[in-house]
mmCIF file of C-alpha atoms in Angstrom:
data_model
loop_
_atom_site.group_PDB
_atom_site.id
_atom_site.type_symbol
_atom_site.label_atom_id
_atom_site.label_comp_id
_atom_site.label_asym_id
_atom_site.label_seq_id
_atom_site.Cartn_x
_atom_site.Cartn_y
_atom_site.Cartn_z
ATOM 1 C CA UNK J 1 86.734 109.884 127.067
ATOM 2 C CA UNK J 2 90.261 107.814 126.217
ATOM 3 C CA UNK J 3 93.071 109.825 126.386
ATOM 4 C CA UNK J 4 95.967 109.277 123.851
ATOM 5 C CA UNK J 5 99.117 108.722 125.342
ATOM 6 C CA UNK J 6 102.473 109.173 123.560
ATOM 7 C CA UNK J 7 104.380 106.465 121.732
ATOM 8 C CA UNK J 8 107.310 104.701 124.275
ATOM 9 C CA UNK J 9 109.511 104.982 121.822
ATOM 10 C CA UNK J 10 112.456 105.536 124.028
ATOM 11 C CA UNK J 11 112.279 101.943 125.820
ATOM 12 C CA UNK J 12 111.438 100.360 122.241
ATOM 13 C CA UNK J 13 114.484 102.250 121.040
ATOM 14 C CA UNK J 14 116.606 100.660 124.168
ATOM 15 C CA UNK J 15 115.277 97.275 123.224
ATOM 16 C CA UNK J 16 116.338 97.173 119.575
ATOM 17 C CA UNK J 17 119.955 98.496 120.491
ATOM 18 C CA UNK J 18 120.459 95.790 123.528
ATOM 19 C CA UNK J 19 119.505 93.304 120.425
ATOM 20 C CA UNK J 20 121.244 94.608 118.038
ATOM 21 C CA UNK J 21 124.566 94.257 120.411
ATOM 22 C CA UNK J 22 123.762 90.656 121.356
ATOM 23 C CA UNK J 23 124.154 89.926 117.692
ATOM 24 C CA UNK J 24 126.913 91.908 117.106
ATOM 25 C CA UNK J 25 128.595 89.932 120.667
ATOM 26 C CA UNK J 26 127.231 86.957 118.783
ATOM 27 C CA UNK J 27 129.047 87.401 115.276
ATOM 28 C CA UNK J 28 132.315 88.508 116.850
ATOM 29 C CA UNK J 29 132.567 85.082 117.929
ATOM 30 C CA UNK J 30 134.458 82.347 115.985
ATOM 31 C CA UNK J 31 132.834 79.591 114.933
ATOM 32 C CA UNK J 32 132.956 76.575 117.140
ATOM 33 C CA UNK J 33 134.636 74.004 115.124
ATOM 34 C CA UNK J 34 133.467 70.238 114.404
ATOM 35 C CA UNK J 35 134.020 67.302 116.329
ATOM 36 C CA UNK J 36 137.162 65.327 114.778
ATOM 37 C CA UNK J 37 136.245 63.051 112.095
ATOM 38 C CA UNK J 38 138.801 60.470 111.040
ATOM 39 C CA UNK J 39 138.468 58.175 107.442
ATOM 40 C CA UNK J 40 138.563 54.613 107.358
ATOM 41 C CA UNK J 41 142.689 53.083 107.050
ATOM 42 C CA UNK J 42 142.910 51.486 103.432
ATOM 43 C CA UNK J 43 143.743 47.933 102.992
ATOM 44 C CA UNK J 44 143.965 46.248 99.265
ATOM 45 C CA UNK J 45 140.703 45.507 97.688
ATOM 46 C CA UNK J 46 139.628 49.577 98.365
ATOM 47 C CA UNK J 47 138.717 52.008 95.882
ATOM 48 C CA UNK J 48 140.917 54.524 95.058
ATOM 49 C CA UNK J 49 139.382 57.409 92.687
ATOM 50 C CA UNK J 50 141.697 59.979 91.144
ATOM 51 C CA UNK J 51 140.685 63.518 90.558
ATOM 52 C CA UNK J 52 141.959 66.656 89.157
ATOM 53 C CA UNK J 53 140.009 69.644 91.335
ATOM 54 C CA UNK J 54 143.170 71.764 90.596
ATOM 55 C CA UNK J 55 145.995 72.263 87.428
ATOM 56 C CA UNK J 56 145.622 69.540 84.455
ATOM 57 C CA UNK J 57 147.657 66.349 84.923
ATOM 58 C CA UNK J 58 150.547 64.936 82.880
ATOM 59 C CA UNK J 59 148.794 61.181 81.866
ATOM 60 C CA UNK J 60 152.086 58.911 81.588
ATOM 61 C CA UNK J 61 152.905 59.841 85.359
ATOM 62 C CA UNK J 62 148.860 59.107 86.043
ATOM 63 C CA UNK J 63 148.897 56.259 84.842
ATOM 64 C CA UNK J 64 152.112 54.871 85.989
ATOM 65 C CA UNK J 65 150.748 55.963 89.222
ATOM 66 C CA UNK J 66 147.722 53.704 88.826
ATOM 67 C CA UNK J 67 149.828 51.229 87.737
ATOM 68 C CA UNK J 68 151.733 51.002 90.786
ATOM 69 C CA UNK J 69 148.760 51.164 92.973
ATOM 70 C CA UNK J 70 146.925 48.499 91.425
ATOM 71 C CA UNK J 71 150.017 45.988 91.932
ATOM 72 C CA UNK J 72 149.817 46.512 95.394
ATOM 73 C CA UNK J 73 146.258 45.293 95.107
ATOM 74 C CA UNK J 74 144.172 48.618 94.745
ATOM 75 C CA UNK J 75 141.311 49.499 92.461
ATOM 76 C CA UNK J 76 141.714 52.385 90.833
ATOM 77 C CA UNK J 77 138.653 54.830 89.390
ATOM 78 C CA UNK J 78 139.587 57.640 86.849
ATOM 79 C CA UNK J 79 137.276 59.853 85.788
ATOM 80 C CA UNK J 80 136.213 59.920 81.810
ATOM 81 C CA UNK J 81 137.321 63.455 81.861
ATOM 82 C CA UNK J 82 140.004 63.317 84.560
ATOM 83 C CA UNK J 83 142.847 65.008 81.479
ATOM 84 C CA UNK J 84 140.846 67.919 80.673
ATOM 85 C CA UNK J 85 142.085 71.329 80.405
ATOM 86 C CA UNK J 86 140.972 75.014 80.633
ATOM 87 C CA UNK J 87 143.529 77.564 80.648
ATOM 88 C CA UNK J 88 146.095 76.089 83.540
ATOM 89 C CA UNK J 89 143.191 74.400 85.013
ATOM 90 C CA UNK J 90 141.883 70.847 84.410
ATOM 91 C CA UNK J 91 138.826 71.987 83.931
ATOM 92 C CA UNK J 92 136.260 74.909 84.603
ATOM 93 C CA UNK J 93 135.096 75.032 88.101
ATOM 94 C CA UNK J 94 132.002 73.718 88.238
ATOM 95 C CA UNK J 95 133.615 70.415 86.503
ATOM 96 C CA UNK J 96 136.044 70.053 89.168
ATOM 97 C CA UNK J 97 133.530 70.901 91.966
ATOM 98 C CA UNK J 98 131.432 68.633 90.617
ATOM 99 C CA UNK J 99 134.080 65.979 90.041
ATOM 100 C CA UNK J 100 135.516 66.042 93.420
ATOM 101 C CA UNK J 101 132.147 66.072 95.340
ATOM 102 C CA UNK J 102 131.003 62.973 92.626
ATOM 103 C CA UNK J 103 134.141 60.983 94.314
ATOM 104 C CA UNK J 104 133.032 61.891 97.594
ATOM 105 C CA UNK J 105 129.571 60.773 97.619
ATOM 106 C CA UNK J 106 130.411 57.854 95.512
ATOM 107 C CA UNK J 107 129.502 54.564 97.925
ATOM 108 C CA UNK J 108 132.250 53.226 96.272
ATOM 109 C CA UNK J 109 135.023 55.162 96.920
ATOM 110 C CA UNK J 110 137.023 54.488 99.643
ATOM 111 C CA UNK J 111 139.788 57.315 99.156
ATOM 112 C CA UNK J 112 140.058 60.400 96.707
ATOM 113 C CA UNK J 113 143.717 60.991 95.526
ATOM 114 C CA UNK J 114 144.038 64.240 93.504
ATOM 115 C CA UNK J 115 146.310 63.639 90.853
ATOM 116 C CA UNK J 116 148.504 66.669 91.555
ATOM 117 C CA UNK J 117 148.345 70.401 92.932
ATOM 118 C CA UNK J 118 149.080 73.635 90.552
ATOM 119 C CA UNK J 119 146.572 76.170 90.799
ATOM 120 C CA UNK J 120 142.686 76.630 91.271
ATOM 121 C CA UNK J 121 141.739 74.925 94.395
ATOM 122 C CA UNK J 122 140.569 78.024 96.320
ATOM 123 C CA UNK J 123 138.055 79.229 93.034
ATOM 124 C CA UNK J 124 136.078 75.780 93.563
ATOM 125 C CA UNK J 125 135.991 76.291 97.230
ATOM 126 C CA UNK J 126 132.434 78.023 97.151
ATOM 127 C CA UNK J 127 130.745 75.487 94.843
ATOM 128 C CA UNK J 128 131.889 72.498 97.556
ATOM 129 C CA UNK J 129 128.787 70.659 99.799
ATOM 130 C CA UNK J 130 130.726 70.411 102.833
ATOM 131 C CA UNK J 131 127.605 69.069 104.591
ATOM 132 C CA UNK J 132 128.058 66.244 102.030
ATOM 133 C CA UNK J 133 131.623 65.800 102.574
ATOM 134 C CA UNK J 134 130.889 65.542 106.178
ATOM 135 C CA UNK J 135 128.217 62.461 106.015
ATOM 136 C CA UNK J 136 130.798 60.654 103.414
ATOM 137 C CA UNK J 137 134.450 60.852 104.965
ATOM 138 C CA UNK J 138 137.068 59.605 103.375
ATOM 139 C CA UNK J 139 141.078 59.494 102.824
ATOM 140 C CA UNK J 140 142.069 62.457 100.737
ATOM 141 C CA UNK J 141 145.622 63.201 100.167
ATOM 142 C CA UNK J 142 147.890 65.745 98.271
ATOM 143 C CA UNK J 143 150.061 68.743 98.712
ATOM 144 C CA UNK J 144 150.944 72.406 97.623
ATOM 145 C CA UNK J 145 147.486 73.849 95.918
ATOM 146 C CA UNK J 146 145.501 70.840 97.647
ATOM 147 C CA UNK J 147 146.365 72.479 100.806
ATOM 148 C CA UNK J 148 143.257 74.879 100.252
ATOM 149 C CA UNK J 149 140.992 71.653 100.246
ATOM 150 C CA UNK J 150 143.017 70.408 103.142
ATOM 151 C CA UNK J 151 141.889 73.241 105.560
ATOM 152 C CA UNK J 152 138.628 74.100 104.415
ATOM 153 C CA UNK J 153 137.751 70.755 104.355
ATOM 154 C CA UNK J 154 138.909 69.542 107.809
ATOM 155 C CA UNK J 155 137.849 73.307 109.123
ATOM 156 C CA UNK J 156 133.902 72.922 107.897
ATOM 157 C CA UNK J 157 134.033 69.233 108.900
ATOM 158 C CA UNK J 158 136.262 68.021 111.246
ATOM 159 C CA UNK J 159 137.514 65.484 109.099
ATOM 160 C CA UNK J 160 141.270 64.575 109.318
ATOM 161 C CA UNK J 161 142.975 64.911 105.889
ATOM 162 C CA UNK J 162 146.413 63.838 104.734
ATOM 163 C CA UNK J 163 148.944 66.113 103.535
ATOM 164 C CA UNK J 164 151.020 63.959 101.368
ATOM 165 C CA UNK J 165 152.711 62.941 97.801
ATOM 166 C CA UNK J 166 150.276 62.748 95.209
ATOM 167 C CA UNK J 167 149.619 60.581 92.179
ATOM 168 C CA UNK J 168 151.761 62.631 89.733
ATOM 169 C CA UNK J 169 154.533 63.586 92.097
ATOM 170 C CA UNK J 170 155.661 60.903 93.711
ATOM 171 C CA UNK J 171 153.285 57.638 92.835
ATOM 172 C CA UNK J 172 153.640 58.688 89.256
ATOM 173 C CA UNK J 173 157.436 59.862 89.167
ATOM 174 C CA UNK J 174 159.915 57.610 87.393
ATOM 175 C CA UNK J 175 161.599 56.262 90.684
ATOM 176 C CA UNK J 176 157.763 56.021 92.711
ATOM 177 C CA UNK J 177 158.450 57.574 96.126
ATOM 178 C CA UNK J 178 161.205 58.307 97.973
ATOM 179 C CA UNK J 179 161.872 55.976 100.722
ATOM 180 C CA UNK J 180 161.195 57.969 103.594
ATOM 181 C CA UNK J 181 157.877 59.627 101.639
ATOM 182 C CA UNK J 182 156.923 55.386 100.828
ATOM 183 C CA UNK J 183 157.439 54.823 104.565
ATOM 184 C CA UNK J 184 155.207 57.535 106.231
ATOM 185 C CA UNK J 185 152.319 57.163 103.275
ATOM 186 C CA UNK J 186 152.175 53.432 104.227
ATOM 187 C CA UNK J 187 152.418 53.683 107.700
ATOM 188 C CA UNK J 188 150.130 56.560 107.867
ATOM 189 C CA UNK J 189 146.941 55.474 105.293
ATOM 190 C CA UNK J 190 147.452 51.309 105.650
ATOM 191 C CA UNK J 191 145.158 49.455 107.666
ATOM 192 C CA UNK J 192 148.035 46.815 108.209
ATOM 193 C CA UNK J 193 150.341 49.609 109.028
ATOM 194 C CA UNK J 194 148.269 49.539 112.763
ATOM 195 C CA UNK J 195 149.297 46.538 114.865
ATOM 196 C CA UNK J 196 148.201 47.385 117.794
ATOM 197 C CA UNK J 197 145.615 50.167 118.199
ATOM 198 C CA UNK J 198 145.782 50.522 121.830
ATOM 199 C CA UNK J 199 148.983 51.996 121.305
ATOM 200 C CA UNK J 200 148.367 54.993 118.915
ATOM 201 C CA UNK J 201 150.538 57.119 117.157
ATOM 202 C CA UNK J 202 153.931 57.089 116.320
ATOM 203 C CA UNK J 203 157.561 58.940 116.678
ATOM 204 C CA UNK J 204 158.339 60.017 113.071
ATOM 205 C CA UNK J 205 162.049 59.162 112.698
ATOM 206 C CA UNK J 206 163.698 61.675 109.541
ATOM 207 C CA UNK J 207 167.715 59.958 109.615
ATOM 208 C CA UNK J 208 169.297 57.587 107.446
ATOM 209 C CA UNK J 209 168.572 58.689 104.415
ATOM 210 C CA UNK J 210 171.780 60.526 102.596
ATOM 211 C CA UNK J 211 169.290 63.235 100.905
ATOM 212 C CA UNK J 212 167.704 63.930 104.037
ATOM 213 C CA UNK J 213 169.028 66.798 106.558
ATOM 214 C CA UNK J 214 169.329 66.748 110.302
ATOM 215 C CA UNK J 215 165.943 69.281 111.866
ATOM 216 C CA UNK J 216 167.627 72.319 113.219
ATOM 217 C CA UNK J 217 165.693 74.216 115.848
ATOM 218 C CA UNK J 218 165.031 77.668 115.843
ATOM 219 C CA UNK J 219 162.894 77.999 119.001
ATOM 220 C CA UNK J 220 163.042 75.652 122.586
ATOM 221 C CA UNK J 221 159.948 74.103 124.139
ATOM 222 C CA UNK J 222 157.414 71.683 123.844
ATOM 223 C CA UNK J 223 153.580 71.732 122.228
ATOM 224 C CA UNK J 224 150.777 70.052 121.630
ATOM 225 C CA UNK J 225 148.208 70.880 119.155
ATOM 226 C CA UNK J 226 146.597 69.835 115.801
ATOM 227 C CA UNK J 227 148.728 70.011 112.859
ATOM 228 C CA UNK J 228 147.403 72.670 110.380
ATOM 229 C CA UNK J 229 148.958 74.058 107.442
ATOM 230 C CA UNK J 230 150.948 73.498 104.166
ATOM 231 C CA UNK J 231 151.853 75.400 101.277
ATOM 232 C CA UNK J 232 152.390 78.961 102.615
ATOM 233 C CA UNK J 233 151.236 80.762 99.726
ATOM 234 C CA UNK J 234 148.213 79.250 100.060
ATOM 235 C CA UNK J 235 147.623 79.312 103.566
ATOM 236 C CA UNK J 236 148.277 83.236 103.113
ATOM 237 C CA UNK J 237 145.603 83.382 100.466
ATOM 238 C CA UNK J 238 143.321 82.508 102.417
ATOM 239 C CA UNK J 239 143.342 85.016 104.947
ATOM 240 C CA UNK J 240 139.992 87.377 104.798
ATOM 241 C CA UNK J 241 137.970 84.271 103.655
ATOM 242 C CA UNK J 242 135.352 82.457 105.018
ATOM 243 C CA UNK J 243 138.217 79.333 105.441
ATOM 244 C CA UNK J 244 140.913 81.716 107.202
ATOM 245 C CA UNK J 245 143.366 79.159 108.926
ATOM 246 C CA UNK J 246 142.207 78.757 112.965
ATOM 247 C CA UNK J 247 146.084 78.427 114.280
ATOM 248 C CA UNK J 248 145.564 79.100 117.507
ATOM 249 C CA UNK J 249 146.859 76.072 119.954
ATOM 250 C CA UNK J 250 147.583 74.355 116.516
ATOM 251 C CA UNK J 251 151.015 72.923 114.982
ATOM 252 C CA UNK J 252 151.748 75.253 112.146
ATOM 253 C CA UNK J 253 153.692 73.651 109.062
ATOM 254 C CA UNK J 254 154.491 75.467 106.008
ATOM 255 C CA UNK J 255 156.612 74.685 103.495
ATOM 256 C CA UNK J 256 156.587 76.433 99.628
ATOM 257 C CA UNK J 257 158.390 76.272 95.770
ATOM 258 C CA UNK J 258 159.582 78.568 93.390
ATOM 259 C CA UNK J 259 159.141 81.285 96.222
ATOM 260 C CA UNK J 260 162.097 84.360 96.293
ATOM 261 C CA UNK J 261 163.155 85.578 100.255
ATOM 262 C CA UNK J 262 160.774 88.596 99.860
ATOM 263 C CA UNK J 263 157.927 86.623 99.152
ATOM 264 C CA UNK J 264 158.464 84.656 101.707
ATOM 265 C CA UNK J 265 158.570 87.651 103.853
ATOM 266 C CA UNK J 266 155.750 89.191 102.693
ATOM 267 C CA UNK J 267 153.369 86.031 103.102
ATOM 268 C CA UNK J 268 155.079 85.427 106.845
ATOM 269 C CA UNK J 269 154.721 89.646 107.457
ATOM 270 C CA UNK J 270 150.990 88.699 106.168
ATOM 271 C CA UNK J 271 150.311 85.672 108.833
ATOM 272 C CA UNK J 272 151.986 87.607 111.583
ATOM 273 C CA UNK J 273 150.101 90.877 111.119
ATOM 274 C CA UNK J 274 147.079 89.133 111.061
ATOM 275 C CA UNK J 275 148.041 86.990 114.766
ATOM 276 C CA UNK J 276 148.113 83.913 112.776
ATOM 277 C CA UNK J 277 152.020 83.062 114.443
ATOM 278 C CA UNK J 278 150.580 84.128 118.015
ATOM 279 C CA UNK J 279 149.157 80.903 120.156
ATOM 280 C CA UNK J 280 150.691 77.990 118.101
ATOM 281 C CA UNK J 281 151.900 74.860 119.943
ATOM 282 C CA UNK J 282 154.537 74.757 117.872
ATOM 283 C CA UNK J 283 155.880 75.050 114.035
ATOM 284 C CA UNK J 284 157.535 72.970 111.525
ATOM 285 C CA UNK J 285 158.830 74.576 108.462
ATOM 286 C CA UNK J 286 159.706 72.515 105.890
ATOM 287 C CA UNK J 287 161.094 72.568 102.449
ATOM 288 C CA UNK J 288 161.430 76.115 100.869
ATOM 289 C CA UNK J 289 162.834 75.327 97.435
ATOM 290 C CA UNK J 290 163.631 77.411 94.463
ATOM 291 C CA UNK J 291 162.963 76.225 90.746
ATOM 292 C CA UNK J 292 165.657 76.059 87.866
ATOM 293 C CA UNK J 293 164.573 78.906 86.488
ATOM 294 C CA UNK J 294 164.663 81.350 89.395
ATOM 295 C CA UNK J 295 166.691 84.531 89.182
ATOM 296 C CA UNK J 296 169.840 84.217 91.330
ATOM 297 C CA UNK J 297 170.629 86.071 94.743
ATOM 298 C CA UNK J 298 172.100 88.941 94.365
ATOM 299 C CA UNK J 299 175.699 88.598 96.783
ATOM 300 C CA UNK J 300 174.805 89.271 100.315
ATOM 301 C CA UNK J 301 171.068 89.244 99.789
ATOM 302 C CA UNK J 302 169.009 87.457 102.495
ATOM 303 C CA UNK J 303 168.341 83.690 101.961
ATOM 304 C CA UNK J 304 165.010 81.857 102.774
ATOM 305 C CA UNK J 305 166.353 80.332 105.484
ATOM 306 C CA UNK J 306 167.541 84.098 106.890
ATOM 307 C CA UNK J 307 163.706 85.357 106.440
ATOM 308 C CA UNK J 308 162.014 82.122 108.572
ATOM 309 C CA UNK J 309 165.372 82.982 111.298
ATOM 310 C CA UNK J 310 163.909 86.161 111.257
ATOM 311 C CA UNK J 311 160.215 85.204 111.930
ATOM 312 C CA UNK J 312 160.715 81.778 114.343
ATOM 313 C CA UNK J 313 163.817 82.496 116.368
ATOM 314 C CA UNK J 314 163.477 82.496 119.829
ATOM 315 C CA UNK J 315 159.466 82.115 119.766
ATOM 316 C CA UNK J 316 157.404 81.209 123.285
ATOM 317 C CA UNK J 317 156.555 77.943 121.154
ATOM 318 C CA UNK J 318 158.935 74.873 119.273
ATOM 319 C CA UNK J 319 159.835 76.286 116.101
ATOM 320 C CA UNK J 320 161.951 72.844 113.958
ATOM 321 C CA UNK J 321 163.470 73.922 110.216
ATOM 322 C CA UNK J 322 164.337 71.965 107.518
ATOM 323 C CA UNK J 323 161.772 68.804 108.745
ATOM 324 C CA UNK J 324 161.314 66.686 104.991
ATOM 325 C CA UNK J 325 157.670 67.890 104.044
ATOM 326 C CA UNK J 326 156.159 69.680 101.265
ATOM 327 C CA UNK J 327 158.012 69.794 97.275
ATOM 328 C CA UNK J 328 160.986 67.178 98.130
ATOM 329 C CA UNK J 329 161.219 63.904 97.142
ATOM 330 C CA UNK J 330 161.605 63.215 100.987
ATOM 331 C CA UNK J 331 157.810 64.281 101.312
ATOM 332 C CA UNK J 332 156.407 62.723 104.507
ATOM 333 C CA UNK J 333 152.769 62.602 105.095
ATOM 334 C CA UNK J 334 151.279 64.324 107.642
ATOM 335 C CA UNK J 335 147.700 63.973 108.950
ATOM 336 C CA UNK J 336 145.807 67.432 109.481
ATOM 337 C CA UNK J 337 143.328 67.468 112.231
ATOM 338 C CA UNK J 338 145.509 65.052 114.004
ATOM 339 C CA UNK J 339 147.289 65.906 117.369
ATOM 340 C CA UNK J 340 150.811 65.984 117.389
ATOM 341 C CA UNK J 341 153.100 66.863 120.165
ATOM 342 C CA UNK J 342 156.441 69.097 119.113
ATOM 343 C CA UNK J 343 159.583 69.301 121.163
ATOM 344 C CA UNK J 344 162.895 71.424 120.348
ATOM 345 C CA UNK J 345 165.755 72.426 122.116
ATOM 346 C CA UNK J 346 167.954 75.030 120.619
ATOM 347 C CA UNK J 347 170.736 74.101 122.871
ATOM 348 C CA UNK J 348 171.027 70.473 122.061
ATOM 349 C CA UNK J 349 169.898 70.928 118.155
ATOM 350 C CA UNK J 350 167.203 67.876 119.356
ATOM 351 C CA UNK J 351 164.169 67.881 118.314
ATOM 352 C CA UNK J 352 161.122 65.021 118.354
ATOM 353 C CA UNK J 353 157.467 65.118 116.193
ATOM 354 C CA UNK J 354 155.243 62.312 117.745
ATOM 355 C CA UNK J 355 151.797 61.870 117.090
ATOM 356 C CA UNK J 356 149.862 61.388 119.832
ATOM 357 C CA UNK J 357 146.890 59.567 118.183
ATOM 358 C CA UNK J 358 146.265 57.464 115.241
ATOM 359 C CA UNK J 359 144.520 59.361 112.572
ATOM 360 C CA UNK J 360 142.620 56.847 111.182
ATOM 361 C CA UNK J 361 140.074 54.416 112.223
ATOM 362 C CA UNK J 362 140.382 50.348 111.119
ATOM 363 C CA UNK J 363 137.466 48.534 110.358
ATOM 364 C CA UNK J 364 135.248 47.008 112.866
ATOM 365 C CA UNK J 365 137.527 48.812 115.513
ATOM 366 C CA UNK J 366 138.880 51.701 117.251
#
């Protein structure tokens, strides 16, 4: 006779909670990010295709911007659509999804400039194949919304991304670029610009220029990390998404327009709350400029520059102000994913960006 025996459901039980907490040990953990991934330098001959994955573009300053760029021996793509509009978009977004991964599997394209920033980049974030970024990498520039594209892009890929002037500000602008913004965008995307590639990097050097501030340290030390970052407002939208900025050990620089003191606080109070200003190498903070149309400061009302005293001074890590980045004419390009080293000394007022590696390859080489 076979005797039934009772169910073992307590060690069944144990064994689906011990799984059930592996997974849960195994989600709390951050995603290990890609190997760098650096584009190919640009040398005349290259194709250059512009795209408009965020606000609609003006066309005169397009065009003069192609213009210029073809003189110096560039071909330039644009788009059939490229001046569409919807709304304060250029275009729905599946149409700039679809334009902006088009330019990026296109064997012909050597670098994607979009023509400016505005607004939109993060809604087209979701419809991006970042897979097919990754097996196609390429120089891609631009600043203020852009910066969304900047950090999810070198985040899910690894691919090293240039925060920079863009065809309608700066290329396109009725003087071209600011000297020091022509210097850095040369030096930093030419493949002539690289004389000797067993010496990489460079010191970037912000003086003699009359327009151009000295850097003014708020915290003393010395970092080294991958710069991150760019327009704050977007880097603070994009907290609680899948493309949340990883700033830990990284170089922080933000920079914004058009933004009143308490939004500035309130984006900063944002990052900080969420640890995002814990574990940097350092931070630059560039420029934080009003519009014409902004309502005046009422008298002894806190300045930008009070609110980022507030948040940086006397940080464990460099902390520079004023550095030329972001919505000046004196916009230098700097490379995301790239390793920089910070230094600033309170004391002295000194402070040095170097970076420590080029952050592009050259062709048949290193």
């Amino acid at each position: 006779m076979i005797q039934a025996t009772a169910p073992t459901t307590i060690p069944i039980l144990g064994l689906i909670l011990v799984l059930i907490s592996a997974a849960s040990a195994f989600a709390d953990e951050p995603p290990s990010s890609p190997p760098i991934m650096k584009p190919v330098a640009l040398q005349p001959g290259d194709t250059i295709m512009f795209v408009a994955p965020a606000g609609e573009l003006i066309e005169d300053r397009v065009m003069l911007a192609k213009k210029r760029l073809e003189e110096r021996g560039f071909r330039v793509i644009l788009p059939d659509t490229l001046f569409r509009q919807v709304g304060y978009l250029a275009g729905t977004d599946q149409e700039r999804a679809d334009e902006l991964m088009a330019a990026f599997t296109n064997p012909e394209v050597d670098a994607i400039f979009p023509g400016t920033g505005g607004y939109g980049a993060t809604r087209i974030l979701p419809l991006l194949d970042f897979d097919a970024i990754a097996a196609n990498p390429k120089v891609f520039v631009g600043f203020s919304d852009i910066t969304a594209l900047h950090i999810a892009i070198h985040q899910r890929t690894g691919l090293v991304t240039f925060h920079s002037p863009n065809p309608q500000w700066g290329l396109g602008s009725d003087n071209g670029l600011h000297p020091l913004a022509e210097k850095y965008w040369w030096r930093t995307l030419l493949s002539s610009s690289y004389n000797d590639p067993d010496s990489p990097g460079w010191r970037f050097d912000f003086t003699g220029h009359d327009d151009v501030g000295d850097l003014v340290p708020l915290a003393s030390g010395s970092g080294q990390g991958k710069l991150l970052g760019g327009n704050l407002s977007l880097v603070a939208a994009m907290m609680g998404t899948p493309d949340e900025p990883e700033t830990d050990g990284n170089i922080l620089f933000l920079e914004d327009v058009g933004e009143a003191p308490y939004r500035i606080d309130r984006m900063l109070r944002q990052l900080d709350s969420g640890g995002k200003l814990d574990g940097l190498a350092g931070v630059l903070l560039g420029g934080f400029t009003f519009r014409r149309n902004d309502e005046p400061l009422a008298e002894g009302a806190w300045t930008v520059e009070d609110i980022l005293r507030q948040y940086f001074e006397g940080r464990d890590y460099p902390v520079v102000m004023r550095v030329p980045f972001g919505h000046l004419r004196a916009n230098t390009t700097l490379p995301v994913g790239a390793t920089a080293e910070l230094t600033a000394d309170v004391e002295t007022g000194e402070s040095t960006l170097r970076l420590l590696e080029n952050p592009v390859l050259l062709r048949g080489g290193k």
